[in-house]
């Protein structure tokens, strides 16, 4: 994967160099790939297929003249045709062909098709024909004459291109709202759709997921697959009845794309600081014990466990996991999916795993007393156990296990470490800029303005690459509790949480808020972002 990325970046650089030389030779302005600006109103006024066919980006309009970015200003015939199609004089700038193509795909391609689909859908309603649409592409969507199929396929395509993890279809009193979850935050995908089309949208999704379209009173879960750019993408569908009708959430599981990243998945990629990585690597290489990762839903716990397993994987060890569900497949590791309907629960699966002669075990989540007790016993009897539990911080984990009737002495003896983590959005590298942070925001963030007078803070202005959000991707912030002998003694004596925290801090433990502020000061994220996921202290 690294070789492919390197080859792509080298090819882009040479493409940029050729374009810059061409611009210089013809005394025209060169536009680098990270300096593209798009006037959305102008962009929307020009047919997308024209821009795609002639390979240009409309940059700005002044009076009756339009400035466009092209890859080859010497192609006079093509320039004349563009001028004729735009109906007025044009000014030229030069950009790399690959950059122009990227901007067309990222900024508006699927969105334009999506807008067209929504517009058609408002004008007329065509009954669902049950076609599941196995191959997804802009051409296929544009050619489809059924507005309902066009709408759903366009929504899915646009979500994939914008890196969305979920599609939310929410029903309100008089309208239907479609949203995407990107980097953990919901964004509205398009203008609201009239409520009278709601049932047809849900029925279409039910047909794709092989669900009962007549049943509207109970929740339903299903799944479907689509082919996109040569890879298969899985979609998990959840239909839930609400006051105004049925709501739908579609989880996008792009396994093939993620698996490429997972081939080189290691702890540094997740964003942990050097100190945390060094300590965590020590604990995951212990011969036995329990490594516990905690945090709310969607905080990246499972990805962290995958990274740990990737780091310690070897042909000498048998690694077995039990998960619900197995979202990403790891080569060389035996992965078992939980199946409650068939009786394969975490506790039953874990018992079977122990008879399978494993060296290291990963339990996707500890949810009940039985699983907790078996996991602790496994850690005490010579196995290295990786698992997750839902808790807000490392101290709350202790209470969760005590509440599950686990013997405190056994639990503390089994534990190697507890890692608590959250995900925060990273500032987009393409539009990152220094900003002046108000004293009010600093005080709300628990920071004395005088103490950071000479610090530079950053935010994203919003660009094509990040879809105008100012953020692109996420990184982990964490706190790691080392179960040292003094800490174990305090826990066994059932000392207050404040006392355990104080002792951990004296031993050098850095808390979630400290980790979050460190990322802000390094220019990775913003104060507003960390205030959403950590408590201000």
XYZ file of N, CA and C in Angstrom, residues 395-485:
273
model
N -11.045 4.849 35.767
C -11.476 4.557 37.142
C -12.876 3.944 37.149
N -13.756 4.428 36.260
C -15.131 3.901 36.195
C -15.164 2.421 35.820
N -14.132 1.948 35.135
C -14.069 0.536 34.731
C -14.110 -0.374 35.965
N -13.435 0.043 37.018
C -13.373 -0.783 38.230
C -14.779 -1.014 38.772
N -15.580 0.058 38.808
C -16.958 -0.048 39.286
C -17.802 -0.951 38.402
N -17.573 -0.891 37.078
C -18.339 -1.720 36.146
C -18.112 -3.210 36.423
N -16.863 -3.591 36.661
C -16.561 -5.009 36.902
C -17.058 -5.464 38.277
N -16.970 -4.582 39.254
C -17.490 -4.936 40.579
C -19.003 -5.130 40.505
N -19.653 -4.300 39.683
C -21.102 -4.395 39.505
C -21.489 -5.714 38.827
N -20.537 -6.306 38.059
C -20.795 -7.583 37.392
C -20.364 -8.769 38.278
N -20.231 -8.502 39.584
C -19.959 -9.540 40.586
C -18.631 -10.264 40.366
N -17.656 -9.566 39.751
C -16.329 -10.169 39.567
C -15.527 -9.982 40.852
N -14.834 -11.033 41.280
C -14.017 -10.938 42.485
C -12.931 -9.892 42.296
N -12.879 -8.915 43.210
C -11.981 -7.768 43.063
C -10.519 -8.200 43.017
N -10.140 -9.138 43.889
C -8.733 -9.568 43.933
C -8.327 -10.213 42.605
N -9.190 -11.107 42.093
C -8.889 -11.763 40.814
C -8.789 -10.742 39.682
N -9.725 -9.794 39.676
C -9.757 -8.789 38.606
C -8.483 -7.946 38.609
N -8.096 -7.472 39.780
C -6.898 -6.621 39.881
C -5.639 -7.425 39.552
N -5.626 -8.694 39.938
C -4.470 -9.551 39.638
C -4.341 -9.790 38.134
N -5.501 -9.895 37.453
C -5.485 -10.195 36.021
C -5.112 -8.990 35.172
N -5.451 -7.788 35.642
C -5.282 -6.579 34.818
C -3.820 -6.206 34.597
N -3.471 -5.942 33.333
C -2.158 -5.358 33.014
C -2.273 -3.842 32.936
N -3.319 -3.367 32.231
C -3.515 -1.928 32.093
C -4.936 -1.646 31.626
N -5.370 -0.396 31.826
C -6.663 0.062 31.305
C -6.390 1.290 30.439
N -6.864 1.245 29.193
C -6.706 2.375 28.273
C -8.083 2.969 27.993
N -8.269 4.247 28.290
C -9.511 4.949 27.937
C -9.206 5.859 26.757
N -10.121 5.927 25.798
C -9.842 6.757 24.631
C -11.091 7.434 24.075
N -10.875 8.478 23.290
C -11.904 9.183 22.528
C -11.320 9.491 21.155
N -12.187 9.841 20.214
C -11.743 10.294 18.899
C -12.095 11.766 18.734
N -11.146 12.542 18.242
C -11.406 13.953 17.924
C -11.071 14.191 16.453
N -11.813 15.101 15.835
C -11.576 15.393 14.426
C -10.290 16.196 14.246
N -9.562 15.881 13.178
C -8.316 16.590 12.871
C -8.592 17.755 11.923
N -7.890 18.848 12.130
C -8.013 20.005 11.234
C -7.531 19.608 9.842
N -8.290 20.002 8.830
C -7.925 19.681 7.446
C -6.582 20.325 7.094
N -5.652 19.520 6.605
C -4.300 20.017 6.291
C -4.311 20.999 5.124
N -5.337 20.923 4.243
C -5.368 21.769 3.052
C -5.838 23.189 3.334
N -6.646 23.368 4.394
C -7.152 24.727 4.667
C -6.833 25.169 6.094
N -5.868 24.496 6.720
C -5.466 24.835 8.087
C -4.842 26.223 8.138
N -5.268 27.032 9.097
C -4.741 28.401 9.195
C -4.715 28.828 10.665
N -3.741 29.671 11.040
C -3.701 30.165 12.423
C -4.887 31.093 12.707
N -5.415 31.029 13.922
C -6.557 31.870 14.291
C -6.318 32.484 15.667
N -7.035 33.563 15.932
C -7.002 34.200 17.238
C -8.160 33.643 18.053
N -7.855 32.997 19.161
C -8.892 32.401 20.004
C -9.323 33.414 21.055
N -10.622 33.593 21.230
C -11.141 34.584 22.178
C -10.842 34.169 23.617
N -10.709 35.155 24.493
C -10.477 34.883 25.914
C -11.642 34.100 26.507
N -12.860 34.378 26.004
C -14.038 33.677 26.512
C -13.938 32.171 26.258
N -13.524 31.792 25.023
C -13.384 30.378 24.699
C -12.286 29.738 25.537
N -11.186 30.459 25.754
C -10.090 29.928 26.569
C -10.554 29.673 27.996
N -11.306 30.633 28.551
C -11.798 30.469 29.924
C -12.809 29.333 30.014
N -13.678 29.221 28.989
C -14.649 28.112 28.957
C -13.929 26.768 28.848
N -12.718 26.797 28.282
C -11.934 25.567 28.127
C -11.027 25.309 29.329
N -11.155 26.143 30.365
C -10.361 25.952 31.570
C -8.914 26.371 31.421
N -8.644 27.327 30.507
C -7.276 27.782 30.256
C -7.160 29.259 30.623
N -6.112 29.599 31.343
C -5.846 30.991 31.678
C -5.288 31.691 30.425
N -5.990 32.713 29.892
C -5.523 33.375 28.663
C -4.074 33.863 28.742
N -3.661 34.296 29.923
C -2.296 34.810 30.078
C -1.251 33.709 29.876
N -1.602 32.473 30.212
C -0.641 31.374 30.116
C -0.402 30.909 28.681
N -1.300 31.310 27.755
C -1.144 30.874 26.359
C -1.068 32.086 25.421
N -0.616 33.201 25.966
C -0.593 34.444 25.178
C 0.256 34.324 23.917
N 1.335 33.550 23.976
C 2.236 33.444 22.826
C 2.017 32.148 22.030
N 0.982 31.394 22.340
C 0.696 30.157 21.598
C -0.120 30.452 20.348
N 0.109 29.663 19.310
C -0.640 29.802 18.059
C -1.666 28.669 17.965
N -2.934 29.028 17.807
C -3.998 28.040 17.628
C -4.379 27.984 16.152
N -4.929 26.839 15.735
C -5.282 26.663 14.322
C -6.719 26.190 14.173
N -7.302 26.502 13.021
C -8.616 25.987 12.628
C -8.619 25.792 11.122
N -9.585 25.024 10.624
C -9.724 24.828 9.179
C -10.749 25.794 8.618
N -10.399 26.463 7.519
C -11.308 27.443 6.922
C -12.431 26.777 6.140
N -12.196 25.526 5.704
C -13.168 24.826 4.855
C -12.740 24.879 3.401
N -12.632 23.733 2.746
C -12.183 23.687 1.352
C -12.808 22.486 0.648
N -12.405 22.258 -0.597
C -12.926 21.147 -1.387
C -12.593 19.811 -0.723
N -11.362 19.671 -0.223
C -10.905 18.407 0.334
C -11.733 17.955 1.535
N -12.137 18.912 2.385
C -12.865 18.544 3.615
C -14.353 18.813 3.497
N -14.820 19.166 2.305
C -16.248 19.417 2.110
C -16.746 20.635 2.855
N -15.833 21.594 3.107
C -16.223 22.837 3.765
C -16.334 22.745 5.272
N -15.983 21.592 5.874
C -16.140 21.419 7.326
C -14.948 21.941 8.121
N -13.768 21.995 7.466
C -12.561 22.390 8.181
C -11.869 21.230 8.879
N -12.467 20.023 8.799
C -11.878 18.836 9.436
C -11.753 17.714 8.416
N -10.732 16.883 8.591
C -10.574 15.719 7.707
C -9.908 14.594 8.486
N -10.678 13.551 8.785
C -10.139 12.430 9.543
C -10.210 12.659 11.048
N -9.884 11.606 11.789
C -9.907 11.705 13.257
C -8.647 11.083 13.855
N -8.356 11.478 15.071
C -7.203 10.932 15.783
C -7.617 10.596 17.200
N -6.851 9.738 17.868
C -7.221 9.284 19.215
C -6.552 10.123 20.287
N -7.308 10.387 21.355
C -6.731 10.929 22.594
C -6.971 9.866 23.658
N -6.089 9.775 24.653
C -6.184 8.627 25.554
C -5.627 8.919 26.938
N -5.962 8.017 27.867
C -5.313 7.971 29.183
C -5.060 6.498 29.499
N -3.875 6.210 30.013
C -3.475 4.824 30.262
C -3.138 4.640 31.730
N -3.886 3.749 32.389
C -3.624 3.457 33.802
C -2.765 2.203 33.911
N -1.566 2.395 34.449
C -0.628 1.292 34.676
C -0.956 0.691 36.046
N -1.284 -0.610 36.067
C -1.638 -1.262 37.340
C -0.369 -1.589 38.119
N 0.258 -0.548 38.657
C 1.465 -0.738 39.471
C 1.040 -1.275 40.847
N 1.999 -1.724 41.631
C 1.677 -2.295 42.956
C 0.956 -1.301 43.865
